[in-house]
Amino acid sequence: MRKPPPQEVPSIIAEDYIEACNVLSISPKASAALSRRCLQAVLRAHGYKAKDLAKEIDLLLNETDATKAIPQSLRTVVDAVRNFGNFSAHPITDLTTLQIIDVQPEEAEWCLEVLDECFEHFYVRPARAAARKAALDAKLSQAGKPASK
């Protein structure tokens, strides 16, 4: 059983994440498809909007604003969610065996782990930093000092 998403994650995204967790043992394909949906919602909520998820991921990976850039650990795996989501939503065939490629449970679990990292980067860390800055600014105000920069 996975832990629930952080409270900072918007409810519409959290609902899909929880559903992806709940169906993981029943249908890794469904879990991966929901993970893909979550990732797209996260990216669009942060201004990465394009015709499809592949292009939105490209926008994210090509981000030039250092304050918005994702960590290297996330850069190398974020596209996995899209790929496994595609395996779940479309009958993609292995060119060697001509069998449809299925999503394995550990692959769907990996998608959820990538989402956990996305939640941390896009929602938890910024909220934590804002709360700390607000606490510092309140303390500075009490001391008659200007707010922090």
Coordinates of C-alpha atoms in Angstrom, one line a residue:
M1 CA 0.0 0.0 0.0
R2 CA 1.4 3.4 -1.1
K3 CA 1.1 6.5 1.1
P4 CA -1.4 9.1 -0.1
P5 CA -0.1 12.1 -2.1
P6 CA 1.1 15.1 -0.2
Q7 CA -1.6 17.5 0.8
E8 CA -0.1 20.2 -1.4
V9 CA -1.1 18.2 -4.5
P10 CA -4.3 19.6 -6.0
S11 CA -7.3 17.3 -5.4
I12 CA -8.0 16.6 -9.1
I13 CA -4.5 15.2 -9.5
A14 CA -4.5 13.5 -6.1
E15 CA -7.7 11.6 -7.0
D16 CA -6.1 10.2 -10.2
Y17 CA -2.9 9.3 -8.3
I18 CA -4.9 7.5 -5.6
E19 CA -6.9 5.6 -8.2
A20 CA -3.6 4.7 -10.0
C21 CA -2.4 3.3 -6.6
N22 CA -5.6 1.4 -5.9
V23 CA -5.7 -0.4 -9.3
L24 CA -2.0 -1.2 -9.4
S25 CA -2.4 -4.8 -8.2
I26 CA -5.5 -5.4 -10.3
S27 CA -4.4 -3.7 -13.6
P28 CA -0.9 -2.3 -14.1
K29 CA -2.1 -1.0 -17.5
A30 CA -4.8 1.0 -15.8
S31 CA -2.4 2.3 -13.2
A32 CA 0.1 3.4 -15.8
A33 CA -2.6 5.1 -17.9
L34 CA -3.7 7.0 -14.8
S35 CA -0.1 7.9 -13.9
R36 CA 0.3 9.3 -17.4
R37 CA -2.8 11.4 -16.9
C38 CA -1.5 12.7 -13.6
L39 CA 1.8 13.7 -15.2
Q40 CA 0.1 15.6 -17.9
A41 CA -2.1 17.4 -15.4
V42 CA 1.0 18.4 -13.3
L43 CA 2.8 19.7 -16.4
R44 CA -0.1 21.6 -17.7
A45 CA -0.8 23.1 -14.3
H46 CA 2.8 24.5 -14.4
G47 CA 2.5 26.0 -17.8
Y48 CA 3.9 23.2 -20.0
K49 CA 1.0 23.0 -22.5
A50 CA 1.4 21.6 -26.0
K51 CA -0.5 19.3 -28.5
D52 CA 0.4 16.1 -26.6
L53 CA 2.3 14.8 -23.6
A54 CA 5.5 14.1 -25.5
K55 CA 5.8 17.8 -26.5
E56 CA 4.9 18.9 -23.0
I57 CA 7.7 16.8 -21.7
D58 CA 10.0 18.3 -24.3
L59 CA 9.0 21.8 -23.0
L60 CA 9.8 20.7 -19.5
L61 CA 13.2 19.1 -20.4
N62 CA 14.1 22.2 -22.5
E63 CA 13.2 24.7 -19.7
T64 CA 15.7 27.5 -19.7
D65 CA 14.5 29.2 -16.4
A66 CA 16.8 27.7 -13.8
T67 CA 14.2 28.3 -11.1
K68 CA 11.8 26.0 -12.9
A69 CA 14.2 23.3 -14.1
I70 CA 13.7 19.9 -12.7
P71 CA 16.5 17.9 -10.9
Q72 CA 18.7 15.6 -13.0
S73 CA 17.3 12.5 -11.2
L74 CA 13.8 13.4 -12.5
R75 CA 15.0 14.5 -16.0
T76 CA 16.2 11.0 -16.7
V77 CA 13.0 9.2 -15.8
V78 CA 10.0 11.6 -16.4
D79 CA 9.5 10.3 -20.0
A80 CA 9.0 6.7 -18.6
V81 CA 5.6 7.7 -17.4
R82 CA 4.5 8.7 -20.9
N83 CA 5.9 5.6 -22.5
F84 CA 4.4 3.1 -20.0
G85 CA 1.1 5.1 -20.3
N86 CA 1.3 4.6 -24.1
F87 CA 1.8 0.9 -23.7
S88 CA -1.3 0.8 -21.6
A89 CA -3.5 2.9 -23.8
H90 CA -2.4 1.7 -27.3
P91 CA -1.7 -1.8 -28.6
I92 CA 2.0 -1.4 -29.3
T93 CA 3.7 -4.5 -30.7
D94 CA 7.1 -5.9 -30.0
L95 CA 8.8 -6.0 -33.4
T96 CA 10.7 -9.2 -32.5
T97 CA 7.9 -11.3 -31.2
L98 CA 4.9 -9.5 -32.7
Q99 CA 3.2 -9.7 -29.3
I100 CA 1.5 -6.7 -27.8
I101 CA 3.7 -5.1 -25.1
D102 CA 2.1 -5.1 -21.7
V103 CA 2.9 -3.0 -18.7
Q104 CA 4.4 -5.0 -15.9
P105 CA 3.5 -4.3 -12.2
E106 CA 7.0 -3.0 -11.4
E107 CA 6.8 -0.6 -14.4
A108 CA 3.5 0.8 -13.2
E109 CA 5.0 1.1 -9.7
W110 CA 7.9 3.0 -11.2
C111 CA 5.5 5.5 -12.8
L112 CA 4.0 6.1 -9.3
E113 CA 7.5 6.7 -7.9
V114 CA 8.2 9.2 -10.7
L115 CA 5.0 11.0 -9.8
D116 CA 6.1 11.1 -6.2
E117 CA 9.2 12.9 -7.3
C118 CA 7.2 15.3 -9.4
F119 CA 4.9 16.1 -6.5
E120 CA 7.9 16.8 -4.3
H121 CA 9.4 19.1 -6.9
F122 CA 6.3 20.9 -8.1
Y123 CA 4.2 21.1 -5.0
V124 CA 5.9 20.1 -1.7
R125 CA 9.3 22.0 -1.9
P126 CA 7.7 25.3 -3.1
A127 CA 5.1 25.2 -0.4
R128 CA 7.7 24.4 2.3
A129 CA 10.0 27.2 1.0
A130 CA 7.1 29.7 1.0
A131 CA 6.1 28.7 4.6
R132 CA 9.6 29.1 5.8
K133 CA 10.0 32.5 4.1
A134 CA 6.7 33.7 5.6
A135 CA 7.9 32.6 9.1
L136 CA 11.2 34.4 8.6
D137 CA 9.5 37.5 7.3
A138 CA 7.1 37.5 10.3
K139 CA 10.0 37.3 12.6
L140 CA 11.8 40.1 10.8
S141 CA 8.7 42.3 10.9
Q142 CA 8.4 41.7 14.7
A143 CA 12.0 43.0 15.0
G144 CA 11.2 46.0 12.9
K145 CA 13.3 44.8 10.0
P146 CA 12.3 44.6 6.3
A147 CA 11.2 41.4 4.7
S148 CA 13.7 39.0 3.3
K149 CA 14.6 39.1 -0.4

